[in-house]
Coordinates of C-alpha atoms in Angstrom, one line a residue:
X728 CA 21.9 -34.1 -11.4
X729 CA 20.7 -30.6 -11.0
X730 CA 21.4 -28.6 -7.9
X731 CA 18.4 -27.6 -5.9
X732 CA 16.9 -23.3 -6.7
X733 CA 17.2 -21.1 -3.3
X734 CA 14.3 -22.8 -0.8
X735 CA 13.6 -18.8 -0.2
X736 CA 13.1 -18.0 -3.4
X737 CA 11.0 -21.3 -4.8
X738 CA 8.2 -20.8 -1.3
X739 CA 7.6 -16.9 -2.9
X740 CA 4.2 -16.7 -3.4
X741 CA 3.0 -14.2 -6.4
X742 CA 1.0 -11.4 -5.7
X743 CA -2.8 -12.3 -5.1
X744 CA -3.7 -8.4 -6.6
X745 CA -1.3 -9.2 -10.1
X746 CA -2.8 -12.6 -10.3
X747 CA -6.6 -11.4 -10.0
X748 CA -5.6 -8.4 -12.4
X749 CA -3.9 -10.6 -14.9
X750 CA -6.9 -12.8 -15.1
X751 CA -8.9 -9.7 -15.7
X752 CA -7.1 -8.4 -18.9
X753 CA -7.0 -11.5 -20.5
X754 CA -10.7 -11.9 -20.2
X755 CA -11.3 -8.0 -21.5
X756 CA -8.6 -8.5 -24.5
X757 CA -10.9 -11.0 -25.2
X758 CA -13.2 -9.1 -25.9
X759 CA -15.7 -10.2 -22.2
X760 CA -17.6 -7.8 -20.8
X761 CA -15.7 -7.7 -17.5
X762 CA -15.7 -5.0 -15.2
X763 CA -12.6 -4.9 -12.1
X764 CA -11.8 -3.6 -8.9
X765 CA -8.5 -5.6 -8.7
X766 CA -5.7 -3.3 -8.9
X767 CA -4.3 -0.9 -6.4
X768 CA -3.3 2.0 -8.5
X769 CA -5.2 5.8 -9.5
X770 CA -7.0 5.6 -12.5
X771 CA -6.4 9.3 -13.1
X772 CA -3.5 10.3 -15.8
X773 CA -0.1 11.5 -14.8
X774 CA -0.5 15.1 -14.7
X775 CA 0.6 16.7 -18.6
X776 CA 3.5 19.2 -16.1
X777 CA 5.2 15.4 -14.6
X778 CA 4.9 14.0 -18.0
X779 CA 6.7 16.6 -19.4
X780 CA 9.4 16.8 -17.0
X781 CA 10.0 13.2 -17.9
X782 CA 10.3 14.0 -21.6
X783 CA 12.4 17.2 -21.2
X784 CA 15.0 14.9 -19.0
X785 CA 15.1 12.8 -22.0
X786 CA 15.7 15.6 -24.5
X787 CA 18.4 16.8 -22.2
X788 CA 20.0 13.3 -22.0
X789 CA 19.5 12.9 -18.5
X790 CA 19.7 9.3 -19.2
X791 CA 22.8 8.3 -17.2
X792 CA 23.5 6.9 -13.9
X793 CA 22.5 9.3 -10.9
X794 CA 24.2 8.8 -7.1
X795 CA 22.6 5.4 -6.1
X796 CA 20.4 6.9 -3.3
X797 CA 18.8 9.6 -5.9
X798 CA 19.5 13.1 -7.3
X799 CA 20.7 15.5 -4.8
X800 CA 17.7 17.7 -6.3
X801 CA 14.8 15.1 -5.4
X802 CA 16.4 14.0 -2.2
X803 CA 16.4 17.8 -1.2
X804 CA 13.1 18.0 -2.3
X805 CA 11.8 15.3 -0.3
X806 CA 13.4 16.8 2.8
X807 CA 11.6 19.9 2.0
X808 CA 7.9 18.2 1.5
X809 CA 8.1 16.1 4.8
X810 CA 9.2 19.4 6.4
X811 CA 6.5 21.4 5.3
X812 CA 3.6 18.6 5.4
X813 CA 4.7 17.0 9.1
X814 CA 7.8 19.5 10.4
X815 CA 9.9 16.8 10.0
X816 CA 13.9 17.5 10.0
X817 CA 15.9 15.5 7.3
X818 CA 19.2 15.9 5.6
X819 CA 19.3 14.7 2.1
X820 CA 22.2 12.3 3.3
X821 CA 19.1 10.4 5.2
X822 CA 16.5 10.1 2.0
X823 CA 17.2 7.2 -0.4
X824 CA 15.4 7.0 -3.1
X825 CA 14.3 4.0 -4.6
X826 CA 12.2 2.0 -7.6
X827 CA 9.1 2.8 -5.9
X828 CA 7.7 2.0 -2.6
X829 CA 8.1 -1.9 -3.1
X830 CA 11.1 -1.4 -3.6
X831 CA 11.7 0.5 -0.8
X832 CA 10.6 -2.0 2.0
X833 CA 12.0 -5.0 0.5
X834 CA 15.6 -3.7 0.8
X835 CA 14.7 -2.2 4.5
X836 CA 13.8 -6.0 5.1
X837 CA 17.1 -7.1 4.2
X838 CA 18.9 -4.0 5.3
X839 CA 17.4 -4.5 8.5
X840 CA 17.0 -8.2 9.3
X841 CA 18.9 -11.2 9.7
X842 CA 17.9 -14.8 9.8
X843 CA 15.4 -15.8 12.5
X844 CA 14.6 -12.2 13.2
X845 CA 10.7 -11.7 13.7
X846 CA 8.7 -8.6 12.2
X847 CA 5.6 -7.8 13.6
X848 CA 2.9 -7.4 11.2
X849 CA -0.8 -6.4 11.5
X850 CA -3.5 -7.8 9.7
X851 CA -5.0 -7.0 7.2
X852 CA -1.8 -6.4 5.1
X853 CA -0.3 -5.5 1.8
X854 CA -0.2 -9.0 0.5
X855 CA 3.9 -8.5 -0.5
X856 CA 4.6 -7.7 3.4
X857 CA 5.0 -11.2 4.5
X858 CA 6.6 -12.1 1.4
X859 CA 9.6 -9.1 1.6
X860 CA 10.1 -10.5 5.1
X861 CA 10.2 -14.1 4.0
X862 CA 12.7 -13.2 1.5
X863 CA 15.4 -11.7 4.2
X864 CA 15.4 -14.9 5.7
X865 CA 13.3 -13.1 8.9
X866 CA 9.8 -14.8 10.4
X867 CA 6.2 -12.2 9.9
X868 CA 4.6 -12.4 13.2
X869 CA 1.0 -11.7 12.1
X870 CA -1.2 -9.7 14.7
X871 CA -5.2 -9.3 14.1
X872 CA -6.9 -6.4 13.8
X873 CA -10.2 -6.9 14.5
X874 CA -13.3 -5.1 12.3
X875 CA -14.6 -4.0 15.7
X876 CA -11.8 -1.9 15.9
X877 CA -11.7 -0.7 12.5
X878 CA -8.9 -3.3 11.7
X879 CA -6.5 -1.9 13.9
X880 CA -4.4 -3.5 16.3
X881 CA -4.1 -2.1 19.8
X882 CA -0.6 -1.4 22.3
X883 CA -1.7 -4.7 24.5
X884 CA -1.6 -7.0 21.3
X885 CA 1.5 -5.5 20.1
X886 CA 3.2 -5.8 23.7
X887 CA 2.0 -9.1 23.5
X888 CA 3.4 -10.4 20.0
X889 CA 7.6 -8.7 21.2
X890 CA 9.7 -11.8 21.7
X891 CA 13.8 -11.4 22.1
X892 CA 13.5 -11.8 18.4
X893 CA 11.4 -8.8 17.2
X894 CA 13.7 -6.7 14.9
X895 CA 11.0 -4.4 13.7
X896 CA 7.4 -3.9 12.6
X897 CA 5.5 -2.5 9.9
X898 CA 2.6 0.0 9.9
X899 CA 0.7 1.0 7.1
X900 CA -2.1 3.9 7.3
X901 CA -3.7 4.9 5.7
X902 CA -4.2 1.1 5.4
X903 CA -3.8 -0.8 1.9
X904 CA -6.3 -3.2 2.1
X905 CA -8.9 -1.6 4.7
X906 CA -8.5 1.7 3.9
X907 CA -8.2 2.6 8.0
X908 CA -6.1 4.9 9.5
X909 CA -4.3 5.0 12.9
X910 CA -5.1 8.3 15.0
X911 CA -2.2 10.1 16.6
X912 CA -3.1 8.8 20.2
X913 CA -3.1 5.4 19.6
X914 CA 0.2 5.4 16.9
X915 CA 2.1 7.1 19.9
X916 CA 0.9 4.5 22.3
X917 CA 2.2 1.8 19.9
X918 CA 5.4 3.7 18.8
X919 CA 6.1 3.9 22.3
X920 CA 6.1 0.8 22.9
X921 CA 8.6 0.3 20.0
X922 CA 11.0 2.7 22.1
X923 CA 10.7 1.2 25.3
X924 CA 11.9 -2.2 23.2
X925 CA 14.2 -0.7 20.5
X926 CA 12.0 -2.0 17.9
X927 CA 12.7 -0.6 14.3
X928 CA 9.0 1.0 12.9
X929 CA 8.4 0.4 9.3
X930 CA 6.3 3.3 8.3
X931 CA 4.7 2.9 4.8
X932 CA 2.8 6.2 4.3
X933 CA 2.1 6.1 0.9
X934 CA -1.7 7.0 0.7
X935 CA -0.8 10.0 3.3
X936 CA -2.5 12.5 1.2
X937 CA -6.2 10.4 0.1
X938 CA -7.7 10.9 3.7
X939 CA -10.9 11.9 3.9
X940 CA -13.9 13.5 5.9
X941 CA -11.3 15.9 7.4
X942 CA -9.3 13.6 9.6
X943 CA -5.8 14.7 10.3
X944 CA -3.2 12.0 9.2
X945 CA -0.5 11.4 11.6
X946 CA 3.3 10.8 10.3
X947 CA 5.1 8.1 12.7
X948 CA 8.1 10.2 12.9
X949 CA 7.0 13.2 13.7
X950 CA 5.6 12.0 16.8
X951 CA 8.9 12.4 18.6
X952 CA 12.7 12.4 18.4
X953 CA 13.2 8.9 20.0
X954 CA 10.5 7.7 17.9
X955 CA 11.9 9.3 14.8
X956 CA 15.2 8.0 15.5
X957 CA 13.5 4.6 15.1
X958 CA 11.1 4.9 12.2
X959 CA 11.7 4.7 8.9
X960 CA 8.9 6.6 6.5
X961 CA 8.2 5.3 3.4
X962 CA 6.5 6.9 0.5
X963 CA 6.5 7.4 -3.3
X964 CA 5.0 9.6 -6.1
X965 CA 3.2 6.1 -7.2
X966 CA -0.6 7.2 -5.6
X967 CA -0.3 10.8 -4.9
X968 CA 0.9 11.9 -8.3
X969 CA -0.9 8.5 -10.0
X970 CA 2.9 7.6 -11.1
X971 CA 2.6 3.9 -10.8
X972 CA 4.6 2.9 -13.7
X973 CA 7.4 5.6 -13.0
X974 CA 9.1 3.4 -10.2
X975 CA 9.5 6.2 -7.6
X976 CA 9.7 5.7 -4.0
X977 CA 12.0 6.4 -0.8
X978 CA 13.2 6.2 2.7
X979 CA 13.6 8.9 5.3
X980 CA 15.7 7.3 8.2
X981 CA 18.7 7.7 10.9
X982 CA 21.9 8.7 9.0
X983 CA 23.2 5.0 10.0
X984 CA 20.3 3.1 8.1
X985 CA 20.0 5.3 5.1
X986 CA 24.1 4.8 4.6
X987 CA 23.4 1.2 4.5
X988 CA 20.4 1.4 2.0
X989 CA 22.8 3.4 0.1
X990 CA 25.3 0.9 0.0
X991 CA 22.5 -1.8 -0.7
X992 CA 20.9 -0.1 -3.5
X993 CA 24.6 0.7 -5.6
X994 CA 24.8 -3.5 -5.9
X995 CA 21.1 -4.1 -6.2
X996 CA 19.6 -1.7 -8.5
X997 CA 22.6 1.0 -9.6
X998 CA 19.8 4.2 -8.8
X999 CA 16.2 4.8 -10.0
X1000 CA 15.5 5.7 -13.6
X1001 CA 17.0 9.6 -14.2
X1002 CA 14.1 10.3 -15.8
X1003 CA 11.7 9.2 -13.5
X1004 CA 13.7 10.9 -10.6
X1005 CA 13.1 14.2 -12.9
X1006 CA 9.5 13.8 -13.2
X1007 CA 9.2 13.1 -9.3
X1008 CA 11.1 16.3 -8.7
X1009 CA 8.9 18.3 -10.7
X1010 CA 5.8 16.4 -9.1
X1011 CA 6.8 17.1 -5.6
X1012 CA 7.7 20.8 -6.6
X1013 CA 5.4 21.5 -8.9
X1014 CA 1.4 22.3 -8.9
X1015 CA -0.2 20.4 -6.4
X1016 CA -3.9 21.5 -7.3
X1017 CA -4.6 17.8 -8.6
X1018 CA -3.9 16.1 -5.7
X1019 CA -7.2 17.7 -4.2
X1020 CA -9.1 16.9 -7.1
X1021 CA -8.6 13.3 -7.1
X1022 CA -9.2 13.2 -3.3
X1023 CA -12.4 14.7 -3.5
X1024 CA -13.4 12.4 -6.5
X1025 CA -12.1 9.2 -4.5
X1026 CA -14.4 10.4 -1.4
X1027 CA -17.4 10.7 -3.6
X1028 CA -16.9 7.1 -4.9
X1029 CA -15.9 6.0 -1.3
X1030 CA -19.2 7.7 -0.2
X1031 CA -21.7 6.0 -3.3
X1032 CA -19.9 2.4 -2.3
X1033 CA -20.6 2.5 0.9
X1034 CA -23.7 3.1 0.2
X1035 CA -24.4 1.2 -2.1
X1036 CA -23.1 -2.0 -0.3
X1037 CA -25.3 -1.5 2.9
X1038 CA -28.1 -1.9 0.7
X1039 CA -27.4 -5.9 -0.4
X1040 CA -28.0 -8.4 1.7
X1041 CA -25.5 -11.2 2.6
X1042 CA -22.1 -8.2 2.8
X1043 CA -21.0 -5.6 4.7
X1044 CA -17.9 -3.5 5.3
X1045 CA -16.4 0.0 7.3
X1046 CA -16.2 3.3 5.8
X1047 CA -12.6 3.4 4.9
X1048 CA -11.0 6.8 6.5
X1049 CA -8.4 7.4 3.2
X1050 CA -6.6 5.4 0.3
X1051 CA -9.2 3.8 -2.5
X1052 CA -10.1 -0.1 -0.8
X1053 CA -13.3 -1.1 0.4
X1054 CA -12.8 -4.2 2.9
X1055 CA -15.8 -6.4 2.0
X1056 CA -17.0 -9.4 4.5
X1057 CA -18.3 -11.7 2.5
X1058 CA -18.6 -14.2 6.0
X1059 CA -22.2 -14.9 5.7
X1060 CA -22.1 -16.0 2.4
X1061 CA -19.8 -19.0 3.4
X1062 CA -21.0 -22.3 3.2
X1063 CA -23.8 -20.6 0.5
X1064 CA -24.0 -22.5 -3.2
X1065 CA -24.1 -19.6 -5.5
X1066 CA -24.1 -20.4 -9.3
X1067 CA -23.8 -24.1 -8.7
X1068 CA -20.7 -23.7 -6.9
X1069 CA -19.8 -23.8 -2.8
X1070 CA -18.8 -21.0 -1.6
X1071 CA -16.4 -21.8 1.1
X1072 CA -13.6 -19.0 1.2
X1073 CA -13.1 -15.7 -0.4
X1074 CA -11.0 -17.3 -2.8
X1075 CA -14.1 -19.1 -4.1
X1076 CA -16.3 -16.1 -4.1
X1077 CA -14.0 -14.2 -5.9
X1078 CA -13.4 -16.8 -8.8
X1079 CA -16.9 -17.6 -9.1
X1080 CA -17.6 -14.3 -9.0
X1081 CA -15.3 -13.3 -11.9
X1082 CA -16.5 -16.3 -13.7
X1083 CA -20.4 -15.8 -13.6
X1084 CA -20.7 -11.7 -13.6
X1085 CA -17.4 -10.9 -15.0
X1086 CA -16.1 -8.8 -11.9
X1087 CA -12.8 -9.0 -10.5
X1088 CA -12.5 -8.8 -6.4
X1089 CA -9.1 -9.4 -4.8
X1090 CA -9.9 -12.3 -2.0
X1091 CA -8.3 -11.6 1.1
X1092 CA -6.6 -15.1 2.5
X1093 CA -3.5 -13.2 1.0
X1094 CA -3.6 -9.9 3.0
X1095 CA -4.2 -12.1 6.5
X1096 CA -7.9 -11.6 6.2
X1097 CA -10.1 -15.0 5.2
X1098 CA -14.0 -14.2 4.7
X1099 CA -12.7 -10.6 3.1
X1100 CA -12.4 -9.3 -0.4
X1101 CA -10.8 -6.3 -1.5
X1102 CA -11.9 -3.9 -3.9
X1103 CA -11.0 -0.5 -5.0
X1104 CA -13.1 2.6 -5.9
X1105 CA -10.0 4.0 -8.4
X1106 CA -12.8 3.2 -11.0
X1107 CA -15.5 5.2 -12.8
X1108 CA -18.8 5.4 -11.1
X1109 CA -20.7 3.6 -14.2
X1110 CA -18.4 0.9 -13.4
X1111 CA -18.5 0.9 -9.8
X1112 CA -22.6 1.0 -9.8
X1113 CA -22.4 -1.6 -12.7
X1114 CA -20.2 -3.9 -10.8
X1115 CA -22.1 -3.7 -7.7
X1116 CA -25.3 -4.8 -9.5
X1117 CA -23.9 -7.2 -10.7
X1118 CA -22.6 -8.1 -6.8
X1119 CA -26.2 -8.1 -5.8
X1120 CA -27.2 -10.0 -8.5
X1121 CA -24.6 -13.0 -7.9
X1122 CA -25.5 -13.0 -3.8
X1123 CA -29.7 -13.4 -4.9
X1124 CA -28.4 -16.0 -7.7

């Protein structure tokens, strides 16, 4: 008789955004008219000077194992962008770099909890944030952000959610799926709190430079040195440098926490890719005249959506403050037949939706967030007017 597979491994639930995106490109390879708003990545190019990088790294045969936490080049280099962008004092011997963002956390999961630990974790989330803690054997203690407060939580629920167990929690602004972002006052008022309880602050800052209508963005650790000591930033050349597939990402942490990662990463992955870790170096170091570009094309679409959606009857949603998601509430369409079918959760509107008008949403029971679907403006305004037609058209049946 076969042995039982890992109980932690078997209750893994796939990703709700790959699922919704795989379902997508089968129905456009065959040849549907299907328009999507699924993924989470830039649908902007990597710039031709990264690309290159990449290649010439290649030519030179970097091709062989780096140190496990990343070149001493692209750690410096990562030290020298947070102190420039935030003032914030690292040593390369505190960066590890990892296969992208992902990546990242999951190991700070396991690197920082152990069984029966509890990680705080405000809703709406990254879909893989419960998952990563589920994995390390630790409990996601989910807290609600309400709409009414632009889907953020406040220092009173977070006070309230800290048991003896609480090992950490995770904050994600911009936010990933409501595009919201904390403002320094109240992230100080949280982080404090963290302080006061020793609480570990999972800081995953990878939209930090799509914020838009001239709102400062806040890093966590540069709010203080206790807080700093604390807080573990997390980011990765995947959305600023639209470097998705290059599998970049990394921690800046306390020289006791990055060691560990270190440690972690030479069994679990070896190092990055070399010459991915070349083409982040030159991203980093290199012209940074595209990043602005592709902001100011997201806040256009951001500003069209908007819009455009308070214009159809039976959904709403905030003006995100940065990254490329829209949160929409589909709530008053529950309990609604549309096209023959009940629409009693997001999950329903989304696959009827995708069935009947050939647009893919992300519903949100995955990111904590029932009566929500998530979509993203990284597409081309024909397809972002298109698909919302077609939205309308699917709510008036």
């Amino acid at each position: 008789m076969k042995k039982s597979l890992s109980r932690i491994a078997s209750n893994v639930k796939a990703s709700s955004t790959i699922t919704i995106d795989a379902l997508f490109k089968k129905m456009k390879a065959e040849g549907q008219d299907v328009i999507g708003f699924g993924t989470g990545e830039p649908d902007f190019n990597t710039p031709d000077h990264i690309k290159q990088a990449g290649i010439d790294a290649i030519g030179k045969n970097q091709t062989r194992y780096t140190p496990a936490a990343g070149t001493l080049e692209l750690r410096q280099a990562i030290c020298d962008a947070a102190k420039k962008d935030y003032g914030l004092k690292y040593a390369p011997t505190q960066v590890v770099v990892s296969c992208g963002a992902k990546h990242t956390i999951s190991q700070l999961m396991m690197i920082l909890c152990n069984p029966g630990d509890e990680v705080i974790l405000p809703s709406p989330y990254w879909v893989s944030y419960p998952e990563m803690i589920s994995m390390a054997g630790a409990v996601p203690v989910v807290v609600e952000g309400l709409e009414e407060n632009g889907f953020l939580i406040t220092p009173e629920q977070l006070a309230k959610a800290i048991t003896p167990k609480t090992k950490a929690v995770i904050f994600n602004s911009p936010s990933n799926p409501t595009g919201m972002i904390y403002k320094r006052e109240d992230l100080k008022a949280l982080c404090d709190i963290c302080v006061k309880e020793g609480i570990y602050i999972v800081s995953d800052e990878v939209y930090d430079k799509l914020v838009y209508d001239g709102i400062s963005f806040t890093s966590i650790p540069a709010l203080g040195e206790e807080i700093k000591e604390l807080a573990i930033l997390v980011n990765a050349v995947s959305k600023t440098y639209c470097m998705t597939g290059w599998r970049i990402g990394w921690a800046c942490a306390n020289a006791e926490i990055a060691k560990i990662m270190s440690a972690y990463q030479s069994h679990s992955a070896s190092a990055p890719a070399s010459m991915s870790q070349a083409a982040a170096l030159e991203a980093i170091k290199g012209d940074q005249s595209g990043i602005e570009k592709m902001r100011k094309e997201f806040e256009g679409r951001r500003d069209f959506f908007v819009k455009r959606v308070s214009e159809i009857e039976g959904i709403s949603c905030c003006k995100p403050e940065g990254a490329f998601y829209i949160m929409l509430n589909v709530n008053a369409l529950m309990g609604r037949t549309i096209s023959g079918r009940a629409i009693n959760s997001s999950d329903a509107f989304a696959e009827t939706l995708l069935e009947k008008q050939g647009v893919a949403v992300v519903p949100c029971e995955g990111f904590g967030s029932p009566g929500y679907v998530r979509m993203s403006y990284a597409a081309s305004m024909e397809n972002i007017s298109k698909g919302l037609d077609r939205i309308e058209a699917f709510i008036k049946g």
